[in-house]
Short mmCIF file of C-alpha atoms and ligand atoms in Angstrom, two decimals:
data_model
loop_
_atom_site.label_atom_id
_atom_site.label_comp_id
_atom_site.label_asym_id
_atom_site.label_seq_id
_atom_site.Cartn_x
_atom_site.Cartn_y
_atom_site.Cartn_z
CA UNK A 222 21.37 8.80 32.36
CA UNK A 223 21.41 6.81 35.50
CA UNK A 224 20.36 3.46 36.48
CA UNK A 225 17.88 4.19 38.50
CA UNK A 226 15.73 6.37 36.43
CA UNK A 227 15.45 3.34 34.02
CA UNK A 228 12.72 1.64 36.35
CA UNK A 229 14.63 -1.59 37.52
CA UNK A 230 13.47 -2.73 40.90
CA UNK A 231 15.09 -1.49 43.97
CA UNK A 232 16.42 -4.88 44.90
CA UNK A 233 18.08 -4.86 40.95
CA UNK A 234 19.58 -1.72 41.12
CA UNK A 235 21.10 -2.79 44.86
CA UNK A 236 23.00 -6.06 42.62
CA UNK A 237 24.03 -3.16 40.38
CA UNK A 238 25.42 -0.64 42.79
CA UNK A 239 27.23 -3.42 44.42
CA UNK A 240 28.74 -4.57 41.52
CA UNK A 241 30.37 -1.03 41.00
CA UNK A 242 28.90 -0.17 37.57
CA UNK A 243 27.60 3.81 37.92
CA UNK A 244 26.48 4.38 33.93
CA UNK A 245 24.24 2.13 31.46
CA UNK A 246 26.39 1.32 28.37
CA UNK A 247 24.67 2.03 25.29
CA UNK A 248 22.74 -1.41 24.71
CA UNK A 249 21.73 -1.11 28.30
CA UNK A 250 20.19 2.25 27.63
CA UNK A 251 18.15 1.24 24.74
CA UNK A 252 17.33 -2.73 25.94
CA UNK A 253 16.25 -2.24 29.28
CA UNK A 254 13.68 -0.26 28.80
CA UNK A 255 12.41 -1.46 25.74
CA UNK A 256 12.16 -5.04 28.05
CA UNK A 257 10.37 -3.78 30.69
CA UNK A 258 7.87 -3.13 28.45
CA UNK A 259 7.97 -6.08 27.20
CA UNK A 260 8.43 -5.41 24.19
CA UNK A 261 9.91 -8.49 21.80
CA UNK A 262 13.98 -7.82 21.15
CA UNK A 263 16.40 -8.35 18.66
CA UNK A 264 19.59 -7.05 19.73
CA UNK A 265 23.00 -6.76 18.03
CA UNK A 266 25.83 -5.20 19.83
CA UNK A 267 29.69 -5.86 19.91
CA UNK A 268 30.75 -8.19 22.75
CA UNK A 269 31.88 -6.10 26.25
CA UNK A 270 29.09 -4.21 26.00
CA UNK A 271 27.50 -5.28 28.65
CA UNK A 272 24.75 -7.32 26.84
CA UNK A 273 24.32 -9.37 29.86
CA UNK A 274 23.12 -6.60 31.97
CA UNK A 275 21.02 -5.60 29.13
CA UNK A 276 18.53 -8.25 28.73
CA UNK A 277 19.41 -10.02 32.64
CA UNK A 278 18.62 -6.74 34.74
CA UNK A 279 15.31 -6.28 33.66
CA UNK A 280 14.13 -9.51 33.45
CA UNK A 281 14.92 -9.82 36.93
CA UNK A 282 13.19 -6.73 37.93
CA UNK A 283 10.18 -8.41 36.24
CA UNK A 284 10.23 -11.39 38.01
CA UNK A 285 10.34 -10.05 41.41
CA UNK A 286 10.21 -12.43 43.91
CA UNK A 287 11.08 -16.11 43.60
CA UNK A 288 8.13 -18.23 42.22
CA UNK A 289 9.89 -21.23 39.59
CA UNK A 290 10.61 -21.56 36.20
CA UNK A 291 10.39 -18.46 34.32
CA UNK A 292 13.13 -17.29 32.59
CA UNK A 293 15.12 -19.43 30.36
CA UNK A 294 18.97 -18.06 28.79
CA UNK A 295 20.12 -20.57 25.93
CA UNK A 296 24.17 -20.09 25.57
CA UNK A 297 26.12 -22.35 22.85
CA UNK A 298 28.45 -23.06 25.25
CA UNK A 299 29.50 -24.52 28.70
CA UNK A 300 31.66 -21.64 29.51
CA UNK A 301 28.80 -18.68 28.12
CA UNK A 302 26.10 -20.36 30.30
CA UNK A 303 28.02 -20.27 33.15
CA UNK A 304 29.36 -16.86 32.75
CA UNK A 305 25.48 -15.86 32.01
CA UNK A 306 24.68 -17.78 35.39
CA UNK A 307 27.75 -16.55 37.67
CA UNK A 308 26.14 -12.37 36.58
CA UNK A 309 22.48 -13.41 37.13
CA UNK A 310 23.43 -14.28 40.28
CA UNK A 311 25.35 -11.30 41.17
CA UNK A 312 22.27 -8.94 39.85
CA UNK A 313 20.08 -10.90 41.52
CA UNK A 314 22.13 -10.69 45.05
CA UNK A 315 19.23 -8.69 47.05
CA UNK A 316 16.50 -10.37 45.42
CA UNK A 317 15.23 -14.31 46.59
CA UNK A 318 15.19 -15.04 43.08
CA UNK A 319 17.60 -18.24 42.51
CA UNK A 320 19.77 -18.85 39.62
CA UNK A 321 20.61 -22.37 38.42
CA UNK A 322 22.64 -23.67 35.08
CA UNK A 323 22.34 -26.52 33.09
CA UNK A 324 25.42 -27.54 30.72
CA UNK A 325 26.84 -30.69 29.06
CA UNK A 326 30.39 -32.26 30.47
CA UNK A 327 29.42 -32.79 34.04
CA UNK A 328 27.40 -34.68 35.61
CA UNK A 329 23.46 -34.88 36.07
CA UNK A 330 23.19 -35.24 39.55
CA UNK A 331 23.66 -31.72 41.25
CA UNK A 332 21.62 -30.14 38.44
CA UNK A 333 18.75 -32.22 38.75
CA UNK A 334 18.94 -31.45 42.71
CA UNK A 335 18.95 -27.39 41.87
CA UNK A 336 16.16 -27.75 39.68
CA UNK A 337 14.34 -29.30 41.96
CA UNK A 338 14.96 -27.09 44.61
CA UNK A 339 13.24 -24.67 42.20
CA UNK A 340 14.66 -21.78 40.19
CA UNK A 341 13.43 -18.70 38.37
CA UNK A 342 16.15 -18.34 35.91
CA UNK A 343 17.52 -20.61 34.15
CA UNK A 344 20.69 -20.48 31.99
CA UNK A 345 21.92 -23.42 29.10
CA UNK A 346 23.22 -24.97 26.83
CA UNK A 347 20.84 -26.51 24.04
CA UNK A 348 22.15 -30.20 24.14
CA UNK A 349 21.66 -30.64 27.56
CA UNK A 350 19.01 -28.64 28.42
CA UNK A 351 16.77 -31.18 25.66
CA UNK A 352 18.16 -34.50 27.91
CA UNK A 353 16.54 -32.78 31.30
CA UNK A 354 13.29 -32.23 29.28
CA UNK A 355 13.22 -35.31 27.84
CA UNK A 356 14.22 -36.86 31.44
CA UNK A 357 11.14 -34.70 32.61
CA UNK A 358 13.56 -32.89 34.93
CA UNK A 359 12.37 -29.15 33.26
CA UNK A 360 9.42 -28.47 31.78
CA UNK A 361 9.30 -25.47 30.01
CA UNK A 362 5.82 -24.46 29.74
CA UNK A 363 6.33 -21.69 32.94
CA UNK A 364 8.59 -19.89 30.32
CA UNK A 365 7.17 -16.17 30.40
CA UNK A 366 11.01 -14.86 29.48
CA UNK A 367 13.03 -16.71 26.75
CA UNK A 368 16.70 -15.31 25.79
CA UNK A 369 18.22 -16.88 22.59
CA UNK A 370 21.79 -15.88 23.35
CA UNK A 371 24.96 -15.79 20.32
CA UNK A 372 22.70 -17.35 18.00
CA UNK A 373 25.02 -16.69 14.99
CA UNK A 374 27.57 -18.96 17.13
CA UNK A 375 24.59 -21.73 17.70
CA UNK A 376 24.23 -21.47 13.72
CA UNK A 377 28.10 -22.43 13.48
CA UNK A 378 27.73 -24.41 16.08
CA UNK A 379 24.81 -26.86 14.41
CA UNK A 380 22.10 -26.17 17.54
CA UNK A 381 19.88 -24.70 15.29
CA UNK A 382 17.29 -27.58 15.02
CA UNK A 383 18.15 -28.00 18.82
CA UNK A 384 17.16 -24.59 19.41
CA UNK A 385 13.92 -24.95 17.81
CA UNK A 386 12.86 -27.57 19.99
CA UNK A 387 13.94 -25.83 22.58
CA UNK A 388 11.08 -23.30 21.38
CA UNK A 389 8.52 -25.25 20.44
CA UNK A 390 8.73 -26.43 24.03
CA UNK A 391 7.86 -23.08 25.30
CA UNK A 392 4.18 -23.02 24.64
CA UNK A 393 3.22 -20.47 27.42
CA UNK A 394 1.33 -17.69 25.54
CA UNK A 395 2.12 -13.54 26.13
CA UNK A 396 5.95 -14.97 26.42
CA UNK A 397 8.53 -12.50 25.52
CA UNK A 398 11.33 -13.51 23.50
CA UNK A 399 14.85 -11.86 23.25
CA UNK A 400 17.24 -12.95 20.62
CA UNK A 401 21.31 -11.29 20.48
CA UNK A 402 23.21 -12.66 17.05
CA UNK A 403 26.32 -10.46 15.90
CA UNK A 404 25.06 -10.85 12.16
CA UNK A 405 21.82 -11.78 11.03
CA UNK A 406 22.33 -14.64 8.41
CA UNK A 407 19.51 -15.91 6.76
CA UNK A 408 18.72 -19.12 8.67
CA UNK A 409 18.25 -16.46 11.80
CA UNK A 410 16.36 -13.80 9.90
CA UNK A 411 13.32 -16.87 9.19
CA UNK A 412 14.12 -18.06 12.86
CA UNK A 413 13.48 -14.18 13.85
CA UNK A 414 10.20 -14.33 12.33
CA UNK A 415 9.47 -17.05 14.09
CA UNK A 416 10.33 -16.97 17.23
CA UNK A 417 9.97 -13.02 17.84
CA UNK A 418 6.63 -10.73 17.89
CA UNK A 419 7.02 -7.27 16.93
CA UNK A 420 10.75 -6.81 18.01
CA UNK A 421 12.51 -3.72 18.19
CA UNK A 422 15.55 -4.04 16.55
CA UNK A 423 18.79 -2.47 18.58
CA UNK A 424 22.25 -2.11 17.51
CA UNK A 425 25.06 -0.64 18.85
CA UNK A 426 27.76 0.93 16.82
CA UNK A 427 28.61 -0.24 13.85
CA UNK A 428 27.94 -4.21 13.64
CA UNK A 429 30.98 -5.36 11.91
CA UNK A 430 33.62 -3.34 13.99
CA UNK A 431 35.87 -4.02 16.77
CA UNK A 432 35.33 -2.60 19.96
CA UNK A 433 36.85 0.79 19.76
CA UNK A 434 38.88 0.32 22.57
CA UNK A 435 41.22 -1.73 21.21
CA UNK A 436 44.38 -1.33 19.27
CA UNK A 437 45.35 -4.08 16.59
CA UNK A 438 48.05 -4.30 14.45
CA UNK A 439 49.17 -6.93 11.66
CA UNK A 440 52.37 -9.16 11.83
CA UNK A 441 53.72 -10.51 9.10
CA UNK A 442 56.35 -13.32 9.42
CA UNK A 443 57.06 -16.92 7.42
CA UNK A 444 55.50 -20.33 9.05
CA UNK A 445 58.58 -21.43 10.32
CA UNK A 446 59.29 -18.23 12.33
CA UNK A 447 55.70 -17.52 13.83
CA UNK A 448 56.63 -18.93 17.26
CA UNK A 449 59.56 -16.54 17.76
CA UNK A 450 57.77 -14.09 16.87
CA UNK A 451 55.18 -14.87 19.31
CA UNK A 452 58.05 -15.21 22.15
CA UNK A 453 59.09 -11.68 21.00
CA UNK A 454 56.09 -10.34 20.87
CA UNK A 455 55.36 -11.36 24.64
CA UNK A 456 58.99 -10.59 25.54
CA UNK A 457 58.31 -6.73 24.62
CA UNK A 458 54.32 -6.55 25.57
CA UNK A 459 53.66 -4.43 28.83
CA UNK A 460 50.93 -7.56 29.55
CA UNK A 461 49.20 -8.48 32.49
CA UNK A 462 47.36 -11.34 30.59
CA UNK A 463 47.42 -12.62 27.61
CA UNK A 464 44.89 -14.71 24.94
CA UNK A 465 46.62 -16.74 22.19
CA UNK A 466 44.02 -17.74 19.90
CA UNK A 467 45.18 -21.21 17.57
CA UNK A 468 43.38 -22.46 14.85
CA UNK A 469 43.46 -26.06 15.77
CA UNK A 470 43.47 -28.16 19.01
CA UNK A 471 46.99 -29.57 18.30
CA UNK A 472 48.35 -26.19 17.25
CA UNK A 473 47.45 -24.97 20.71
CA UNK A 474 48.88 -27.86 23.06
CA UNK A 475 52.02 -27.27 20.94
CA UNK A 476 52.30 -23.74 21.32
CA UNK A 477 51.62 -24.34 25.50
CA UNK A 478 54.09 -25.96 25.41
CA UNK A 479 56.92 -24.45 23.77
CA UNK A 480 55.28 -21.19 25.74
CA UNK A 481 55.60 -23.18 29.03
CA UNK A 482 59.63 -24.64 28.38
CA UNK A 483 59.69 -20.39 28.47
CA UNK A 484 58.74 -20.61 31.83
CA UNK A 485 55.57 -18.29 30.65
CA UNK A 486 52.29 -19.37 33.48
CA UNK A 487 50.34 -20.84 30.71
CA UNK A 488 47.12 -22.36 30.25
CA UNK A 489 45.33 -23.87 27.15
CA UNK A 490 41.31 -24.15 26.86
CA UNK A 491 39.67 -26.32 24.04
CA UNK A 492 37.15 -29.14 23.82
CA UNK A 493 39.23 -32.16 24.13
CA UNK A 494 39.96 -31.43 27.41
CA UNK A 495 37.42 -32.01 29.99
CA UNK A 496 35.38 -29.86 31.50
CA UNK A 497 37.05 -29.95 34.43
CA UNK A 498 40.11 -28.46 33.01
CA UNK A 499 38.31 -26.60 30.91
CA UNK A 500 36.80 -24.88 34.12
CA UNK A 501 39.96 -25.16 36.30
CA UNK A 502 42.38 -23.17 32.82
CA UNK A 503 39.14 -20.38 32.99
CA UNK A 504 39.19 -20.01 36.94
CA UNK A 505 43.30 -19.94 37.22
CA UNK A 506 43.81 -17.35 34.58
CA UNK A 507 40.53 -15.11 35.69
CA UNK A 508 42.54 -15.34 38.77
CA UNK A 509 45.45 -14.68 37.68
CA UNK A 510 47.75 -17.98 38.09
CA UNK A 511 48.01 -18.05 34.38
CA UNK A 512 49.20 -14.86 32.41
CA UNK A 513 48.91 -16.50 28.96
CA UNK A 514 45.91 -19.15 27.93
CA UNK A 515 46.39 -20.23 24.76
CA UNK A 516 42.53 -21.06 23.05
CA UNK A 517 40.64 -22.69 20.09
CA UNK A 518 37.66 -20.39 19.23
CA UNK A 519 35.94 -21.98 21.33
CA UNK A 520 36.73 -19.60 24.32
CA UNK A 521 36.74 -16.36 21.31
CA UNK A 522 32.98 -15.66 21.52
CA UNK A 523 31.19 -13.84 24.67
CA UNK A 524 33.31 -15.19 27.33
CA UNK A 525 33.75 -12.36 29.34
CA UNK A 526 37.89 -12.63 30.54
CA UNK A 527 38.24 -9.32 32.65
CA UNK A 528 41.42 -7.93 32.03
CA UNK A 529 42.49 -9.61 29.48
CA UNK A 530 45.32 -6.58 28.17
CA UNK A 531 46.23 -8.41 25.20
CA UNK A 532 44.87 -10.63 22.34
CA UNK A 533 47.47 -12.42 19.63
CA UNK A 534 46.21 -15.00 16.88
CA UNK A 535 48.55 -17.36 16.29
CA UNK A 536 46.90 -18.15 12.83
CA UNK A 537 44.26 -15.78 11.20
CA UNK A 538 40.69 -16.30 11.96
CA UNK A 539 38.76 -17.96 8.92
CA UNK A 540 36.29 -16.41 9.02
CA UNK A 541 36.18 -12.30 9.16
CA UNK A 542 33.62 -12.65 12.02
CA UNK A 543 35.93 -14.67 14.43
CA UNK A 544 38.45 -11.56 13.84
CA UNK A 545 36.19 -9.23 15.60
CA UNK A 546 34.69 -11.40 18.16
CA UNK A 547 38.43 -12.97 19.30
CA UNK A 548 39.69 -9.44 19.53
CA UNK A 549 36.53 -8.41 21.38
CA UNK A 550 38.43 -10.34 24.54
CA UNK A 551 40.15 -7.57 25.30
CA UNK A 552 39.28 -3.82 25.61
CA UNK A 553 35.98 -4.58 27.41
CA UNK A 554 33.98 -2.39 28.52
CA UNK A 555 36.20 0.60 29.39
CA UNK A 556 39.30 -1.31 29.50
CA UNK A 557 41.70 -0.66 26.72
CA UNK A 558 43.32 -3.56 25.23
CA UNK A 559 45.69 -4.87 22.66
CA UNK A 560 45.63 -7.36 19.21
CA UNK A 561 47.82 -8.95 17.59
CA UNK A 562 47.66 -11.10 14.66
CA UNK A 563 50.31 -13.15 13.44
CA UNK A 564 49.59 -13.89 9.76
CA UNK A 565 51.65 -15.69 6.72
CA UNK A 566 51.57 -15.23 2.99
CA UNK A 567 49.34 -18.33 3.01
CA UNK A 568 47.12 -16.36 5.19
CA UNK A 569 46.94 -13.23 3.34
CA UNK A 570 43.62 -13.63 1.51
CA UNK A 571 41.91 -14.49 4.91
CA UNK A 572 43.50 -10.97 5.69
CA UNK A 573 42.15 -9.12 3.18
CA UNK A 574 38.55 -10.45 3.77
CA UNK A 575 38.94 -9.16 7.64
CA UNK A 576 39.53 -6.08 6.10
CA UNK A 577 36.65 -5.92 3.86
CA UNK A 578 34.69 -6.89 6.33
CA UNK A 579 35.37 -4.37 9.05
CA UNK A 580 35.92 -1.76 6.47
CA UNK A 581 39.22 -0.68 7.14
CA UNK A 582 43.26 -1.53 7.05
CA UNK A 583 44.81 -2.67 10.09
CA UNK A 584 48.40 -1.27 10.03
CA UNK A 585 50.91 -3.96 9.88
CA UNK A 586 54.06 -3.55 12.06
CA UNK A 587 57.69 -5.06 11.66
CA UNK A 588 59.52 -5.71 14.89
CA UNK A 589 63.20 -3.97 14.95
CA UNK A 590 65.75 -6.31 15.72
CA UNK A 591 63.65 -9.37 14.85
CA UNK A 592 65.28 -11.54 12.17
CA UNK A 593 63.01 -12.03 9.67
CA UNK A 594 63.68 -14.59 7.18
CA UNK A 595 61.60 -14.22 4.12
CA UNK A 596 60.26 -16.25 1.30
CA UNK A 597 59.54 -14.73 -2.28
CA UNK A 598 55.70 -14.74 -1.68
CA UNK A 599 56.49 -12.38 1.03
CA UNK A 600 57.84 -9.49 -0.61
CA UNK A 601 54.46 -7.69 -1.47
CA UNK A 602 53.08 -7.86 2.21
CA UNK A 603 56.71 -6.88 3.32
CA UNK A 604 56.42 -3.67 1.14
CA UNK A 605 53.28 -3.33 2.52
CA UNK A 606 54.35 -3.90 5.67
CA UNK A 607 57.14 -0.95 5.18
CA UNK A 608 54.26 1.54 4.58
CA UNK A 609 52.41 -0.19 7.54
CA UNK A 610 54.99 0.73 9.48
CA UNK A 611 54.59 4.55 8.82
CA UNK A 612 51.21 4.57 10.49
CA UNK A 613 52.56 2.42 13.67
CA UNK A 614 56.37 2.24 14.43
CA UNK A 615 58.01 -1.30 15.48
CA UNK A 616 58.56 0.35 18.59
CA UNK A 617 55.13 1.24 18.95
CA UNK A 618 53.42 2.55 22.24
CA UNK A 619 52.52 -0.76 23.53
CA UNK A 620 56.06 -2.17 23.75
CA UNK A 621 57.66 -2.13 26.83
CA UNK A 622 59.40 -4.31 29.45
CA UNK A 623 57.69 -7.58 29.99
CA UNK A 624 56.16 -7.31 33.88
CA UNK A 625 55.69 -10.94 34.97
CA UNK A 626 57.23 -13.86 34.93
CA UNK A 627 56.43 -17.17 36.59
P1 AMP B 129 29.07 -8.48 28.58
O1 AMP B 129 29.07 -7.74 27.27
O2 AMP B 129 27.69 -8.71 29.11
O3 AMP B 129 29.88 -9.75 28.50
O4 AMP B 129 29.79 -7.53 29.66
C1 AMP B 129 31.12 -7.14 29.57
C2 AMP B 129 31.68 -6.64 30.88
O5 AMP B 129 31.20 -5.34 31.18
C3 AMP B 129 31.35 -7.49 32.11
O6 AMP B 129 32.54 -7.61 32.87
C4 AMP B 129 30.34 -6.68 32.87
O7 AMP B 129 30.42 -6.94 34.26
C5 AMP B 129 30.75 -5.28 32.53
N1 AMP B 129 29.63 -4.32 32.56
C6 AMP B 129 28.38 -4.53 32.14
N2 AMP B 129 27.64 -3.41 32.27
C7 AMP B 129 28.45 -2.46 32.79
C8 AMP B 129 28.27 -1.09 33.16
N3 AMP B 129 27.10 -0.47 33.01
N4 AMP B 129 29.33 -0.43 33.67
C9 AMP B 129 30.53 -1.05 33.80
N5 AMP B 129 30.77 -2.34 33.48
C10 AMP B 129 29.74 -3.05 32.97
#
């Protein structure tokens, strides 16, 4: 199936030649029509599937020509909306539609100026988005096309009662509503019922899985030796760029900068640093300046990282979910990627949940020639780890000569 029997607007399909993609992925196949139908949507599909297309390109197609306010995307965070807003942009490239964003961290002055230039679609994040209204900068009652983006991440996140206003404000009637959430806990489910009039329902593969492009492995090693692992793990990766995912803020400065006294090109990305250099750590290693970034979760869900070869978590994900969407980072769309995880005895029980979750075991891998020094907690994973090692050799496919160095 091509693009252009799915009925998007010449000036659509034009943004999507141009940005090179020839096939619908699988969500795109089954949203896009179901949109321009307008038909309500609940959609859950593994991140890199090119969700974003899914729900932007036929919106756009609806909207036509430029004529305000009409389509709002909420994102949970700064980096989402603007990832949401940099694509909308590029889809809408042959349209005179115009694209504007609205996030916390930066100033209000520039925003207020693009919304008052007037635009069609409008992408944010919750907190902000309810100052303009209340500044009486947006008014939302134009809103014919409402996207509630990641909502299991707004649940985590605490924007739920945000989000709600958010609706509530929306009051135009015959509006179509789209809501994407990876799992459906029950605070969305009543939200769903809500919000959402007779949606189709849409998921893609299995919910709970990993994007089948990528290859992870388990690594087991004590506390005290998880950095040199890390540094030998990089040492033999065939990477072009790397994410290291940390779970705390402190944790990840650290590991910067033992990464950086390496002389590794490394970035780090979590909230206490300002948006700015939250922006600036995104930009350089999109680009390419930085081979490693080393993130909180913050930068784990949605953010769309081209490239990115290889994921390693530093500590385990808490929660099984954050396993699947951190390793979503890499492998997307047709890209095939790589994930590490780095985990302790202390850390085993968060392993076995992953597992349950996704319904299968990851193979766990022992480096040759690494020293490891073990502790007598250790000894079950490490026979494990022995029969791990039968599916996957230490010397496994992905090991080679480290390319780059700054
Ligand atoms: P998303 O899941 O929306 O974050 O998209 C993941 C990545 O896939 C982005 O880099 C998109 O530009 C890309 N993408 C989306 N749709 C397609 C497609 N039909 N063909 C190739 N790449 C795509």
């Amino acid at each position: 199936m091509l693009f252009k029997e799915l009925g998007l607007s010449d000036a659509v399909l034009e943004g999507v030649t141009a940005m090179g993609y020839s096939e619908p992925t699988a969500i795109q196949l089954r949203s896009i029509p179901a949109i321009l139908d307008g038909t309500d949507l609940i959609g859950s599909a593994q991140t890199g599937t090119g969700k974003t297309a899914a729900f932007a390109l036929p919106i756009l197609s609806k909207l036509g020509a430029h004529g305000g306010l009409r389509c709002l995307i909420l994102e949970p965070t700064r980096e989402l909306a603007a990832q949401v807003d940099t694509a909308c942009r590029d889809y809408a490239r042959f349209t005179d539609l115009k694209v504007g964003v609205v996030y916390g961290g930066v100033g209000y002055g520039k925003q207020r100026e693009d919304l008052e230039a007037g635009i069609d679609v409008l992408a944010a994040t919750p907190g902000r988005l309810l100052d303009h209204i209340s500044q009486g900068a947006i008014d939302l009652s134009t809103i014919e096309y409402l996207v509630l983006d990641e909502m299991d991440r707004m649940l985590d996140m605490g924007f739920l009662p945000d989000v709600r206003r958010i609706v509530e404000h929306c009051t135009r009637k015959g509006r179509q509503t789209m809501l994407f959430s990876a799992t459906m806990p029950p605070q969305i489910e009543t939200m769903t019922a809500w919000v959402l009039k007779d949606p189709a329902v849409i998921e893609i593969g299995m919910r709970q899985s990993p994007a089948e492009s990528v290859t992870h492995a388990l690594y087991p090693v004590s506390r005290d030796q998880k950095f040199d692992l890390l540094q030998v793990l990089l040492e033999r990766s065939n990477y072009d760029s790397v994410l290291v995912f940390s779970r705390t803020k402190h944790g990840a400065d650290h590991i910067a900068k033992e990464l950086n006294k390496l002389k590794h090109a490394v970035v780090v990305l979590h909230s206490n640093r300002t948006q700015n250099e939250r922006i600036e750590a995104l930009d350089g290693f999109k680009a390419g300046r930085y081979e490693v970034m080393v993130a909180t979760d913050i930068a784990s869900r949605g953010l769309d990282i081209a490239g990115v070869t290889h994921v390693v978590n530093f500590d385990v994900p808490q929660h099984p979910e954050d396993y699947v969407h951190r390793i979503g980072r890499t492998g997307r769309a047709q890209a095939v990627g790589e994930a590490y995880t780095l985990y302790t005895a202390e850390e085993v029980t968060h392993i076995q949940a992953i597992e349950r979750f996704i319904g299968a075991k990851i193979p766990r891998i022992k480096i040759e020639g690494f020293n490891y020094i073990y502790t007598a907690l250790f000894q079950e994973e490490d026979r494990i780890a022995r029969i791990g090692s039968g599916v996957r050799s230490g010397k496994g496919t992905s090991f080679g000569i480290k390319k780059r160095r700054r």
